[in-house]
XYZ file of N, CA and C in Angstrom:
876
model
N -23.086 -98.841 -2.704
C -23.005 -99.455 -2.573
C -24.886 -99.374 -3.444
N -25.314 -100.156 -4.724
C -26.191 -99.634 -5.381
C -27.513 -99.791 -5.068
N -28.589 -97.950 -4.610
C -29.752 -98.055 -3.939
C -31.244 -97.843 -5.165
N -31.931 -98.565 -5.327
C -32.963 -99.492 -6.456
C -34.213 -97.672 -6.051
N -34.112 -97.864 -7.703
C -35.181 -96.968 -8.078
C -36.852 -97.456 -7.243
N -36.556 -98.159 -6.280
C -37.802 -99.061 -5.899
C -37.979 -98.296 -4.550
N -36.793 -98.338 -4.223
C -36.134 -97.315 -2.487
C -36.240 -96.354 -2.805
N -36.112 -95.559 -3.646
C -36.213 -94.201 -3.327
C -37.653 -93.847 -3.347
N -38.650 -94.574 -4.031
C -39.666 -94.204 -4.776
C -40.772 -94.299 -2.954
N -40.174 -95.631 -2.061
C -40.571 -95.499 -0.575
C -40.005 -94.715 0.398
N -39.104 -93.557 0.269
C -38.383 -92.862 1.581
C -39.582 -91.678 0.771
N -39.891 -91.770 -0.853
C -39.875 -90.144 -1.022
C -41.872 -90.225 -0.572
N -41.470 -91.691 -0.482
C -43.747 -91.582 -0.251
C -43.918 -90.923 0.980
N -42.851 -91.910 1.616
C -41.902 -91.554 3.339
C -42.576 -89.926 3.917
N -41.833 -89.645 2.993
C -41.318 -88.198 4.009
C -41.837 -86.698 2.573
N -41.680 -87.300 1.290
C -42.594 -85.856 0.286
C -41.514 -85.129 0.224
N -39.825 -85.081 0.322
C -38.897 -85.261 -0.405
C -38.599 -85.238 -1.925
N -37.559 -84.513 -2.519
C -37.172 -84.702 -3.726
C -36.662 -86.154 -4.071
N -36.680 -86.890 -5.238
C -35.903 -87.874 -5.505
C -34.634 -87.305 -5.121
N -33.529 -86.923 -5.717
C -32.612 -86.012 -6.046
C -32.390 -86.635 -4.001
N -32.790 -85.838 -3.350
C -32.687 -85.568 -2.062
C -32.430 -87.000 -1.130
N -33.802 -87.849 -1.169
C -33.817 -89.517 -1.171
C -32.984 -90.721 -1.132
N -32.509 -90.344 -2.534
C -31.332 -91.244 -3.114
C -30.137 -90.548 -2.183
N -30.010 -88.864 -1.855
C -28.590 -88.889 -1.399
C -28.372 -89.398 0.042
N -29.655 -89.069 0.290
C -29.852 -90.189 2.445
C -30.229 -91.327 2.326
N -29.742 -91.675 0.728
C -30.026 -94.015 1.422
C -28.931 -94.326 1.234
N -28.339 -92.955 0.596
C -26.760 -93.270 0.080
C -25.613 -93.011 1.952
N -26.705 -92.071 2.090
C -25.095 -91.573 3.032
C -25.476 -92.523 4.182
N -26.462 -93.707 4.445
C -27.129 -93.909 5.047
C -27.802 -95.850 4.630
N -26.725 -96.185 3.927
C -26.530 -97.588 3.367
C -27.769 -97.592 2.891
N -28.783 -97.409 2.445
C -29.818 -97.802 2.186
C -31.160 -98.471 3.676
N -30.717 -97.867 4.509
C -31.621 -98.275 6.023
C -32.523 -96.948 5.823
N -33.902 -97.000 5.860
C -34.858 -96.792 5.295
C -34.981 -96.100 6.343
N -34.936 -96.381 7.972
C -35.397 -95.395 8.594
C -33.715 -94.218 8.834
N -33.392 -94.976 9.051
C -32.273 -93.417 9.338
C -31.671 -93.179 8.041
N -32.180 -92.865 6.835
C -32.651 -91.921 5.760
C -34.116 -91.066 6.596
N -34.706 -91.136 6.848
C -35.614 -90.250 7.014
C -35.671 -89.401 8.131
N -34.375 -90.328 8.993
C -33.799 -89.113 10.100
C -32.750 -88.897 9.806
N -32.054 -88.882 8.243
C -31.251 -88.170 7.477
C -31.808 -87.175 7.625
N -32.360 -86.883 6.472
C -33.518 -85.474 5.545
C -34.412 -85.504 6.746
N -35.202 -85.596 8.026
C -35.296 -84.751 9.576
C -34.185 -83.928 10.133
N -33.122 -84.228 9.725
C -32.194 -83.148 10.713
C -31.340 -82.618 10.096
N -31.464 -82.638 8.361
C -31.652 -81.569 7.229
C -31.990 -80.410 7.330
N -33.760 -81.684 7.783
C -34.330 -80.068 7.565
C -35.562 -80.682 5.918
N -35.730 -81.672 5.757
C -36.219 -81.930 4.741
C -36.880 -82.369 4.845
N -37.390 -83.466 5.420
C -38.465 -83.977 6.102
C -39.782 -82.541 6.491
N -39.349 -82.124 7.289
C -39.839 -81.270 7.538
C -40.455 -79.753 6.815
N -39.640 -79.889 4.523
C -40.345 -79.580 4.606
C -41.306 -80.079 3.584
N -41.238 -81.127 3.982
C -42.538 -81.240 3.551
C -43.571 -82.197 3.894
N -43.407 -81.954 5.413
C -44.656 -81.723 6.336
C -45.619 -80.723 5.794
N -45.229 -79.467 5.282
C -45.337 -78.309 4.753
C -46.633 -78.423 3.676
N -46.758 -79.737 2.664
C -46.817 -79.210 1.560
C -48.104 -79.630 1.087
N -48.892 -79.764 2.421
C -49.761 -79.317 1.709
C -50.512 -78.321 2.538
N -49.883 -77.655 2.976
C -50.323 -75.657 2.490
C -50.476 -75.793 2.010
N -51.407 -74.161 2.016
C -51.779 -72.818 0.868
C -50.591 -72.344 0.534
N -50.091 -72.293 -0.745
C -48.875 -70.827 -0.665
C -49.520 -70.023 -2.070
N -50.092 -69.297 -1.400
C -50.854 -68.581 -3.210
C -50.369 -66.957 -3.078
N -49.318 -66.886 -2.042
C -48.379 -65.395 -1.555
C -47.305 -65.319 -2.615
N -45.883 -64.733 -2.221
C -44.496 -64.302 -2.490
C -44.171 -63.467 -3.519
N -44.795 -63.979 -4.487
C -44.051 -62.862 -6.052
C -43.223 -63.079 -7.329
N -44.381 -62.320 -8.194
C -43.611 -62.154 -9.383
C -42.275 -61.384 -9.980
N -41.299 -62.216 -10.294
C -40.299 -61.660 -10.825
C -39.607 -61.715 -11.621
N -38.981 -60.215 -12.164
C -38.608 -60.812 -13.550
C -36.526 -60.265 -13.469
N -36.008 -60.591 -14.617
C -35.013 -60.072 -14.579
C -34.898 -60.467 -15.927
N -32.951 -60.053 -16.582
C -33.077 -60.077 -18.079
C -31.932 -59.928 -18.083
N -31.342 -60.147 -18.657
C -29.226 -61.299 -19.222
C -29.098 -60.134 -20.828
N -28.916 -59.124 -21.790
C -28.532 -59.611 -22.752
C -30.036 -59.317 -24.197
N -30.095 -61.068 -24.379
C -31.057 -60.988 -25.628
C -32.325 -61.951 -24.888
N -32.002 -62.322 -23.201
C -32.754 -63.269 -22.994
C -33.250 -62.534 -21.304
N -34.823 -63.288 -21.251
C -35.137 -62.414 -19.521
C -35.701 -63.498 -20.008
N -36.143 -63.683 -17.646
C -37.143 -64.917 -17.257
C -37.692 -63.674 -17.119
N -39.257 -64.587 -16.052
C -40.360 -63.994 -15.487
C -40.644 -65.220 -14.837
N -40.755 -65.268 -13.328
C -40.886 -66.501 -12.828
C -42.193 -65.785 -11.127
N -42.880 -66.947 -11.664
C -43.481 -66.662 -10.011
C -43.269 -68.025 -8.756
N -42.954 -67.916 -7.473
C -42.837 -68.724 -6.487
C -43.324 -67.811 -5.117
N -44.009 -69.124 -4.886
C -45.032 -68.955 -3.985
C -45.155 -69.370 -2.372
N -45.250 -68.849 -1.373
C -44.824 -68.523 -0.426
C -46.409 -68.563 -0.122
N -46.564 -69.489 1.643
C -48.140 -69.339 2.549
C -48.073 -67.549 2.612
N -47.138 -66.586 3.174
C -47.833 -65.660 3.495
C -47.591 -64.208 3.357
N -47.517 -63.161 3.086
C -47.296 -61.686 3.011
C -46.341 -61.188 2.953
N -46.371 -61.425 4.562
C -44.676 -61.512 5.828
C -43.506 -61.975 5.081
N -44.156 -63.113 4.287
C -42.761 -63.872 3.910
C -41.999 -63.567 2.292
N -43.164 -62.986 1.653
C -42.551 -62.733 0.508
C -42.084 -61.174 0.769
N -42.190 -60.471 1.655
C -41.293 -59.546 2.061
C -40.090 -59.710 2.560
N -40.203 -60.808 2.869
C -38.236 -61.726 3.515
C -37.322 -61.619 2.368
N -35.724 -60.893 3.144
C -34.701 -60.159 2.826
C -34.255 -62.051 1.952
N -34.368 -63.030 3.376
C -33.975 -63.972 2.484
C -34.717 -64.469 1.383
N -36.205 -64.699 1.244
C -37.348 -64.538 -0.083
C -36.742 -64.382 -1.142
N -36.936 -63.188 -0.644
C -35.802 -61.865 -1.819
C -35.062 -62.802 -3.322
N -34.338 -62.881 -1.822
C -33.249 -63.501 -2.473
C -33.714 -64.660 -2.619
N -33.260 -65.989 -2.468
C -34.468 -67.133 -2.772
C -34.323 -66.978 -4.572
N -35.698 -65.541 -4.456
C -36.124 -65.562 -6.160
C -35.634 -65.522 -7.083
N -34.290 -64.262 -6.556
C -33.235 -63.668 -6.908
C -32.913 -65.007 -8.559
N -31.886 -65.529 -7.195
C -31.497 -66.949 -6.850
C -32.073 -68.043 -7.897
N -33.284 -68.247 -7.955
C -34.126 -69.073 -9.017
C -33.855 -68.281 -10.282
N -34.205 -67.313 -10.555
C -35.184 -66.501 -11.235
C -32.870 -66.248 -12.956
N -31.390 -66.231 -12.249
C -31.065 -66.685 -13.013
C -30.499 -67.386 -12.962
N -30.657 -68.576 -11.945
C -30.547 -70.124 -12.952
C -31.490 -70.250 -13.391
N -32.736 -69.715 -13.824
C -33.118 -70.439 -15.269
C -32.584 -69.524 -16.163
N -32.354 -68.382 -15.753
C -31.766 -67.780 -17.045
C -30.837 -68.536 -18.079
N -29.304 -68.579 -16.469
C -28.025 -69.775 -17.335
C -28.868 -70.960 -17.943
N -29.723 -71.664 -17.373
C -29.817 -73.435 -17.210
C -30.766 -73.178 -18.568
N -31.657 -71.758 -18.577
C -33.082 -72.259 -19.129
C -34.170 -74.149 -19.002
N -34.062 -74.168 -17.892
C -34.995 -75.655 -18.189
C -35.568 -76.089 -18.698
N -36.518 -76.888 -19.341
C -37.633 -77.243 -20.505
C -38.251 -77.089 -19.856
N -39.099 -77.464 -18.283
C -40.297 -76.707 -17.182
C -39.493 -76.677 -16.255
N -40.701 -76.998 -14.721
C -40.748 -77.126 -13.430
C -40.434 -78.160 -13.364
N -40.575 -79.295 -13.906
C -40.158 -79.881 -13.371
C -38.434 -79.825 -13.442
N -37.619 -80.194 -14.527
C -36.354 -79.978 -15.146
C -35.621 -79.110 -13.955
N -36.731 -77.631 -13.841
C -35.732 -77.337 -12.796
C -35.475 -77.993 -11.742
N -36.746 -78.737 -10.802
C -36.259 -78.938 -9.392
C -35.050 -80.297 -9.359
N -34.908 -80.543 -10.493
C -33.559 -81.876 -10.955
C -32.624 -81.319 -10.941
N -32.046 -79.344 -11.744
C -30.827 -79.021 -11.933
C -30.135 -79.135 -10.660
N -29.290 -78.212 -11.260
C -28.751 -78.117 -9.502
C -27.954 -76.945 -9.924
N -27.521 -75.976 -8.487
C -27.487 -74.780 -8.235
C -26.031 -75.214 -7.237
N -25.551 -74.531 -8.018
C -23.397 -75.255 -7.427
C -23.456 -76.554 -6.369
N -23.733 -77.392 -7.499
C -23.732 -78.522 -7.225
C -24.930 -79.173 -6.540
N -25.981 -78.339 -5.432
C -27.053 -78.779 -4.579
C -28.532 -78.726 -5.711
N -29.129 -80.043 -6.083
C -29.950 -79.636 -6.682
C -31.391 -78.480 -6.503
N -31.680 -77.893 -7.044
C -32.588 -76.712 -6.692
C -33.847 -77.242 -5.849
N -34.638 -78.714 -5.893
C -35.031 -79.445 -4.705
C -34.076 -78.853 -3.837
N -33.641 -79.082 -3.407
C -32.359 -78.945 -2.309
C -32.544 -77.413 -1.901
N -32.512 -76.520 -2.113
C -32.421 -75.130 -2.010
C -33.508 -74.883 -1.437
N -34.575 -75.901 -2.799
C -35.875 -75.619 -2.030
C -36.287 -76.100 -0.219
N -35.854 -77.291 -0.346
C -36.583 -77.232 0.851
C -36.282 -76.777 1.264
N -34.533 -76.438 2.101
C -33.808 -75.658 2.696
C -33.805 -74.414 3.044
N -35.088 -73.625 2.519
C -34.946 -72.358 2.086
C -36.477 -72.897 3.424
N -37.118 -73.558 3.111
C -38.492 -73.587 4.189
C -38.053 -73.717 5.027
N -37.547 -75.053 5.213
C -35.994 -74.601 7.368
C -35.595 -73.892 7.899
N -35.176 -73.358 6.526
C -35.414 -71.306 7.031
C -36.148 -70.569 7.581
N -36.906 -70.439 6.541
C -38.025 -69.368 6.509
C -38.795 -70.249 7.403
N -39.623 -71.065 7.002
C -40.262 -71.796 7.647
C -41.576 -71.896 8.039
N -41.745 -72.013 5.547
C -43.019 -71.730 6.388
C -43.408 -72.813 3.678
N -44.254 -72.829 3.822
C -43.755 -73.376 2.607
C -43.406 -72.873 1.531
N -43.355 -73.331 0.465
C -42.540 -72.268 -0.609
C -42.467 -72.966 -1.276
N -43.004 -72.603 -2.841
C -43.139 -73.600 -4.465
C -42.521 -72.862 -5.520
N -42.606 -73.445 -6.676
C -41.539 -72.290 -7.418
C -42.652 -73.119 -8.413
N -43.763 -72.408 -9.097
C -45.256 -72.544 -9.813
C -45.095 -72.561 -11.459
N -44.453 -70.757 -11.282
C -44.221 -71.501 -13.537
C -43.207 -70.285 -13.866
N -43.007 -70.749 -14.901
C -41.887 -69.837 -15.554
C -41.620 -69.353 -16.868
N -41.389 -68.244 -17.218
C -41.926 -68.473 -18.719
C -39.831 -67.452 -19.796
N -39.293 -68.438 -20.378
C -38.255 -67.631 -20.904
C -38.000 -67.467 -21.756
N -38.008 -65.540 -22.079
C -38.139 -64.896 -23.895
C -37.049 -65.166 -25.104
N -36.666 -64.636 -26.223
C -35.283 -64.022 -26.279
C -36.005 -63.588 -27.268
N -34.895 -61.965 -27.867
C -35.008 -61.125 -28.605
C -33.430 -60.980 -29.992
N -34.166 -59.868 -30.210
C -32.265 -59.705 -31.310
C -32.411 -58.874 -31.239
N -31.014 -58.184 -30.870
C -30.808 -56.552 -30.540
C -31.319 -55.580 -31.625
N -31.962 -56.025 -32.499
C -33.263 -55.175 -33.081
C -34.543 -54.677 -32.232
N -34.524 -55.672 -31.259
C -35.864 -55.475 -30.347
C -35.335 -54.624 -28.531
N -36.257 -54.835 -28.386
C -36.685 -54.535 -26.994
C -37.375 -55.271 -25.198
N -37.275 -55.663 -24.659
C -37.510 -56.433 -23.406
C -39.024 -54.574 -22.743
N -39.763 -55.092 -22.577
C -40.596 -55.147 -21.492
C -40.153 -55.285 -20.523
N -40.701 -54.641 -19.634
C -40.437 -54.942 -17.765
C -41.212 -54.676 -16.961
N -42.126 -55.598 -16.162
C -43.238 -54.245 -15.255
C -43.342 -55.348 -14.412
N -43.598 -54.937 -13.067
C -44.012 -56.064 -12.411
C -44.627 -53.761 -10.817
N -45.834 -54.923 -10.907
C -47.044 -53.645 -9.491
C -47.385 -54.590 -7.964
N -47.031 -53.738 -7.447
C -47.216 -53.720 -6.168
C -46.430 -54.835 -5.679
N -44.754 -54.438 -6.413
C -43.365 -55.076 -5.417
C -43.565 -56.872 -5.937
N -44.239 -56.920 -6.950
C -43.822 -58.425 -7.200
C -46.804 -58.849 -7.766
N -46.747 -58.427 -7.108
C -48.049 -58.957 -7.206
C -48.835 -59.757 -8.288
N -47.881 -58.783 -9.538
C -49.043 -59.235 -11.474
C -47.203 -58.578 -11.601
N -46.581 -59.129 -12.751
C -45.157 -58.659 -13.355
C -45.772 -59.259 -15.159
N -45.497 -58.261 -16.117
C -45.683 -58.720 -17.119
C -44.462 -58.442 -17.923
N -44.025 -59.137 -18.877
C -42.751 -59.285 -19.117
C -43.313 -58.644 -20.999
N -42.430 -58.489 -21.867
C -42.957 -57.815 -22.576
C -41.923 -58.195 -24.374
N -42.471 -58.588 -25.570
C -40.974 -58.565 -26.916
C -41.202 -57.716 -27.526
N -41.588 -57.009 -27.522
C -41.298 -55.397 -28.800
C -40.710 -55.633 -29.565
N -40.567 -55.997 -30.977
C -40.181 -55.866 -32.691
C -39.556 -53.949 -32.869
N -38.855 -54.242 -33.250
C -39.320 -52.907 -34.326
C -38.552 -51.622 -33.637
N -38.005 -51.204 -32.395
C -37.278 -50.479 -31.644
C -36.952 -50.947 -30.327
N -35.134 -50.127 -29.520
C -34.334 -50.724 -28.933
C -35.198 -50.041 -27.805
N -36.086 -49.301 -28.032
C -36.425 -47.820 -25.958
C -36.617 -49.180 -25.527
N -36.924 -49.490 -24.244
C -37.222 -50.256 -23.829
C -38.966 -49.813 -22.801
N -38.322 -48.054 -22.722
C -39.235 -47.616 -22.494
C -40.252 -47.830 -22.800
N -40.891 -48.072 -24.483
C -41.461 -48.000 -25.234
C -42.699 -49.400 -24.321
N -41.215 -50.842 -24.775
C -42.402 -51.448 -24.256
C -42.200 -52.342 -22.831
N -42.119 -51.788 -21.986
C -42.545 -51.120 -20.381
C -44.055 -50.179 -20.867
N -44.518 -49.860 -21.807
C -45.410 -48.861 -21.829
C -46.739 -50.158 -21.832
N -46.546 -50.946 -23.132
C -47.328 -52.371 -22.966
C -46.832 -52.962 -21.942
N -46.706 -53.231 -21.590
C -45.902 -53.740 -19.807
C -47.359 -54.300 -19.362
N -47.059 -52.025 -19.376
C -47.650 -51.548 -18.139
C -49.077 -52.074 -18.820
N -50.110 -52.006 -19.634
C -51.381 -51.724 -20.640
C -50.311 -52.990 -19.681
N -50.893 -54.251 -19.877
C -50.509 -55.480 -20.036
C -51.413 -56.185 -18.844
N -50.791 -55.065 -17.831
C -50.902 -54.912 -16.009
C -52.108 -54.639 -15.780
N -52.892 -53.993 -16.182
C -54.197 -53.392 -15.890
C -54.658 -54.042 -16.541
N -54.453 -54.124 -17.911
C -56.536 -54.131 -18.512
C -56.364 -56.162 -18.706
N -55.380 -56.850 -18.227
C -54.527 -58.235 -18.253
C -55.200 -59.343 -19.483
N -55.193 -58.750 -20.746
C -55.787 -58.946 -22.080
C -55.226 -60.373 -21.744
N -55.789 -61.525 -22.888
C -55.232 -62.713 -22.836
C -54.795 -63.357 -23.969
N -54.911 -62.369 -25.943
C -54.371 -62.435 -26.502
C -52.784 -61.238 -27.293
N -51.817 -61.693 -27.776
C -51.300 -60.403 -28.888
C -52.444 -59.807 -29.910
N -53.134 -60.754 -30.583
C -54.014 -60.306 -31.725
C -55.149 -61.313 -31.772
N -56.161 -61.523 -32.140
C -57.330 -61.828 -33.003
C -56.315 -63.391 -33.604
N -55.174 -62.642 -34.393
C -55.091 -64.448 -35.133
C -54.807 -64.817 -33.592
N -54.672 -64.976 -32.985
C -53.831 -65.896 -32.034
C -54.630 -66.940 -30.901
N -56.025 -65.649 -31.614
C -57.520 -66.435 -30.570
C -57.952 -68.291 -31.136
N -57.854 -68.934 -30.784
C -58.104 -70.212 -31.448
C -59.361 -70.498 -31.616
N -59.851 -70.973 -33.443
C -61.356 -71.262 -33.797
C -62.004 -71.303 -32.316
N -62.124 -72.871 -31.828
C -63.018 -72.743 -30.444
C -63.079 -72.852 -30.257
N -62.298 -71.138 -29.489
C -63.067 -71.062 -28.583
C -64.225 -69.380 -29.011
N -63.579 -68.841 -30.361
C -64.135 -68.441 -30.689
C -66.161 -68.661 -31.923
N -66.489 -69.912 -31.675
C -67.179 -71.310 -31.914
C -67.792 -70.715 -31.180
N -67.310 -70.368 -29.173
C -67.986 -71.557 -28.118
C -68.903 -69.765 -28.402
N -67.916 -68.611 -28.648
C -68.129 -66.960 -28.257
C -69.690 -67.302 -29.390
N -69.717 -67.557 -30.243
C -70.419 -67.160 -30.978
C -71.294 -67.836 -30.397
N -71.577 -69.205 -30.766
C -72.776 -69.676 -30.209
C -73.614 -69.160 -29.015
N -72.851 -68.763 -27.786
C -73.235 -68.125 -26.148
C -74.321 -66.649 -27.236
N -73.360 -66.085 -27.536
C -73.815 -64.744 -27.873
C -75.079 -65.404 -28.340
N -74.811 -65.634 -29.605
C -76.018 -66.029 -30.830
C -77.651 -66.611 -29.737
N -77.425 -67.675 -28.307
C -78.421 -67.769 -27.587
C -79.146 -66.762 -27.153
N -77.742 -66.342 -26.150
C -77.844 -64.447 -25.393
C -79.010 -64.033 -25.930
N -78.526 -63.704 -27.628
C -79.373 -63.461 -28.604
C -81.092 -63.406 -28.765
N -80.873 -64.739 -28.451
C -82.038 -65.290 -29.295
C -83.278 -65.453 -27.890
N -82.662 -64.799 -26.215
C -83.021 -65.287 -25.720
C -84.019 -63.843 -24.701
N -82.787 -62.647 -25.610
C -83.349 -60.954 -25.010
C -84.390 -60.219 -26.567
N -84.832 -62.038 -27.086
C -86.142 -61.877 -28.642
C -85.535 -61.174 -29.415
N -84.313 -61.389 -29.624
C -84.193 -60.662 -31.529
C -84.789 -60.903 -32.497
N -84.960 -60.696 -33.824
C -85.404 -61.707 -34.628
C -84.403 -62.286 -34.460
N -84.828 -63.194 -35.445
C -83.747 -64.633 -35.853
C -83.609 -63.663 -36.622
N -84.092 -63.468 -38.440
C -82.983 -62.602 -39.038
C -81.345 -61.804 -39.417
N -81.605 -60.518 -37.972
C -80.790 -60.464 -38.185
C -79.943 -60.767 -36.422
N -79.955 -61.344 -35.984
C -79.619 -62.219 -35.235
C -76.992 -62.419 -35.711
N -77.971 -63.368 -36.461
C -76.895 -63.172 -36.969
C -75.302 -62.419 -37.564
N -76.444 -61.061 -37.013
C -75.391 -59.913 -38.113
C -74.654 -58.955 -36.783
N -75.815 -59.958 -35.204
C -75.997 -58.910 -33.759
C -74.437 -59.644 -33.252
N -75.152 -60.716 -33.817
C -73.590 -62.086 -32.857
C -72.573 -61.490 -33.962
N -71.980 -61.200 -34.653
C -70.740 -60.847 -36.033
C -70.332 -59.624 -34.273
N -71.154 -59.120 -34.867
C -70.500 -57.447 -33.725
C -70.717 -57.529 -32.157
N -70.980 -57.910 -31.760
C -70.516 -58.155 -30.684
C -68.752 -58.973 -30.243
N -69.390 -60.275 -30.604
C -67.766 -61.172 -30.843
C -66.161 -60.086 -31.466
N -66.684 -58.543 -32.846
C -65.453 -58.141 -32.848
C -65.856 -57.406 -31.624
N -66.274 -57.323 -30.787
C -66.270 -56.488 -29.259
C -65.474 -57.203 -29.048
N -65.178 -59.119 -27.919
C -65.187 -59.694 -27.344
C -63.617 -59.872 -27.696
N -63.077 -59.381 -29.411
C -62.335 -59.852 -29.933
C -61.651 -58.297 -29.295
N -61.318 -57.496 -28.990
C -61.689 -56.099 -29.277
C -60.839 -56.112 -27.809
N -61.717 -56.430 -26.952
C -61.581 -56.848 -24.903
C -60.770 -57.667 -24.573
N -60.171 -58.511 -25.477
C -58.685 -59.408 -25.533
C -57.812 -59.704 -25.906
N -58.044 -59.393 -26.732
C -56.241 -58.304 -27.379
C -55.947 -57.755 -27.365
N -54.831 -57.492 -26.634
C -54.321 -56.538 -26.511
C -53.764 -55.211 -27.531
N -53.475 -55.606 -28.465
C -53.477 -54.629 -30.055
C -54.754 -53.590 -29.733
N -55.947 -54.443 -30.202
C -57.155 -53.859 -30.051
C -57.605 -52.826 -28.828
N -57.536 -52.506 -27.062
C -57.550 -52.419 -26.069
C -56.887 -50.339 -27.213
N -57.672 -50.064 -26.515
C -57.728 -48.740 -26.175
C -56.399 -49.009 -25.193
N -55.403 -47.459 -25.844
C -54.226 -47.686 -24.719
C -54.945 -47.514 -23.366
N -54.288 -48.000 -22.176
C -54.046 -46.561 -21.357
C -53.825 -45.177 -21.336
N -52.379 -45.075 -21.500
C -52.151 -43.878 -21.780
C -52.104 -42.955 -22.897
N -52.979 -43.484 -22.844
C -54.100 -42.255 -24.022
C -55.013 -43.062 -24.308
N -56.473 -43.068 -24.163
C -57.208 -43.864 -24.264
C -57.983 -44.206 -26.124
N -57.551 -42.742 -26.797
C -57.740 -41.999 -28.502
C -57.327 -43.356 -29.068
N -56.321 -44.157 -28.876
C -55.704 -44.792 -29.514
C -55.639 -45.809 -29.114
N -55.636 -46.589 -29.679
C -54.384 -48.204 -29.470
C -52.930 -48.172 -28.902
N -53.462 -49.126 -28.375
C -51.762 -50.603 -28.576
C -51.835 -50.009 -30.085
N -51.931 -51.156 -30.656
C -52.059 -51.547 -31.925
C -50.972 -49.518 -33.004
N -52.770 -48.779 -32.337
C -51.483 -47.088 -32.834
C -50.478 -46.888 -32.665
N -51.042 -47.409 -31.392
C -49.860 -46.426 -30.434
C -48.295 -46.696 -30.792
N -47.632 -48.177 -31.162
C -46.894 -49.117 -31.134
C -46.618 -48.442 -33.246
N -47.881 -48.137 -33.647
C -47.414 -47.759 -34.934
C -46.792 -46.172 -35.509
N -46.699 -45.708 -34.093
C -46.075 -44.759 -34.391
C -45.025 -44.328 -33.569
N -44.586 -45.182 -33.213
C -43.267 -45.102 -32.383
C -41.738 -47.261 -34.155
N -42.763 -47.182 -34.603
C -42.538 -48.163 -36.429
C -42.431 -49.187 -36.017
N -42.883 -50.051 -34.416
C -43.004 -51.582 -33.650
C -44.148 -51.673 -33.349
N -43.462 -53.096 -33.486
C -45.126 -54.135 -33.243
C -45.039 -55.131 -31.928
N -45.413 -55.836 -31.696
C -45.822 -55.947 -29.846
C -45.962 -58.497 -31.321
N -44.234 -58.223 -29.814
C -44.628 -59.744 -30.849
C -45.154 -60.990 -29.958
N -44.839 -60.577 -28.514
C -45.416 -61.731 -27.367
C -45.930 -60.784 -26.234
N -46.317 -61.391 -25.503
C -46.335 -60.395 -23.786
C -46.934 -61.928 -22.661
N -46.050 -61.895 -21.582
C -46.189 -62.369 -21.275
C -46.408 -62.386 -19.201
N -47.960 -62.319 -18.741
C -48.732 -62.363 -18.281
C -48.812 -62.776 -17.135
N -48.268 -62.210 -15.211
C -48.592 -63.178 -14.288
C -48.596 -62.377 -13.253
N -50.045 -62.261 -12.783
C -50.823 -62.591 -11.222
C -50.497 -63.088 -10.508
N -49.824 -62.417 -9.195
C -49.615 -63.576 -8.395
C -50.206 -64.455 -8.369
N -50.548 -66.101 -7.560
C -51.791 -66.832 -6.696
C -53.345 -67.294 -8.183
N -53.147 -66.648 -9.546
C -54.160 -66.628 -9.563
C -54.837 -67.582 -9.565
N -55.373 -68.156 -10.115
C -57.048 -69.549 -9.963
C -55.679 -70.857 -9.140
N -55.096 -69.765 -7.823
C -54.976 -71.263 -6.533
C -55.840 -70.707 -5.324
N -56.422 -71.472 -4.643
C -56.847 -71.462 -3.627
C -56.117 -71.049 -2.711
N -56.699 -69.467 -2.231
C -56.204 -69.341 -1.476
C -56.518 -68.998 -0.060
N -56.429 -69.352 1.308
C -56.540 -68.693 2.168
C -57.421 -67.972 2.864
N -58.504 -67.923 3.356
C -59.470 -67.063 4.352
C -59.407 -65.930 4.929
N -57.799 -66.384 5.744
C -57.634 -65.615 7.596
C -57.361 -63.847 7.496
N -57.826 -63.548 7.971
C -57.606 -61.902 8.181
C -56.393 -62.117 9.336
N -55.120 -60.947 9.161
C -54.443 -60.551 9.973
C -54.388 -61.277 11.049
N -55.575 -60.527 12.199
C -55.977 -60.760 13.299
C -56.249 -62.477 14.391
N -57.056 -63.406 13.154
C -56.800 -64.292 13.664
C -55.812 -65.402 12.746
N -54.832 -64.342 11.876
C -53.416 -65.782 11.747
C -52.680 -65.232 13.213
N -52.265 -63.229 13.385
C -51.718 -63.394 14.895
C -52.522 -63.949 16.100
N -53.252 -64.868 16.296
C -53.863 -65.388 17.105
C -53.992 -66.892 17.074
N -53.633 -67.087 15.488
C -53.889 -68.387 16.076
C -51.504 -68.997 15.465
N -51.100 -68.027 15.708
C -49.709 -67.946 16.198
C -50.086 -67.694 17.501
N -50.642 -67.000 18.497
C -50.222 -66.858 20.228
C -50.673 -68.368 20.889
N -51.402 -69.065 19.912
C -52.580 -70.325 20.752
C -51.002 -71.242 20.115
N -50.398 -71.347 19.762
C -49.328 -72.693 19.538
C -48.270 -72.920 20.424
């Protein structure tokens, strides 16, 4: 029988399960909404939906590459314990490989894609049912290069920070990894000052100008002071202008110049950055489990 979009939407609202899983459940139950809810519960999918409001800010950042293509992905779990679980680590690797093979446009497209005939939504929900925690794919970036370039891959603390760089002009992956390690340590925002949006610069100038005036600096020298501080600001946020972590006597750009190379791009993911995190400590977590 034909399953209407309205019925699928209603089942999604009841269970929180993915669209494809809801449609499959309704097909399997001939459009019976209550039976479809039971179907999802029996298959562990509704169980996953019940965990949807939990905070998942742990997990792992993972990087993999094949030939001239690479991907960096962040997949979240609720606890660091699960992040160290072999089943979770296998899931992360499988999702990363799938992204590299299919190159979905965004996370929503990724969830709706299929791995061996099963939607990624279903794969994730089955993992939730097995592992017992909320899991979610937060973000990913696919990068490409030529045969004359190098990927730099660096993961810090088992995947709490991950950086993927593309360095042009060299095939030496160690050079590219050096730059990735630098980005992990200093957390730059941009490759170079040419990448900084003019509105951000204008805002920074205005803040610095007001700051100088509040410090009582004579107005006739404020503009010159502001430009000096803007240059310092750019050096702090642009990776090529930062002192290289392995040799602070030279900038990252100067280091790359010695290798006849240049940095095209970098992607830095820090696990759970910008997300709400639980304030439980280990003892409270164990106590909470015992009380259950």
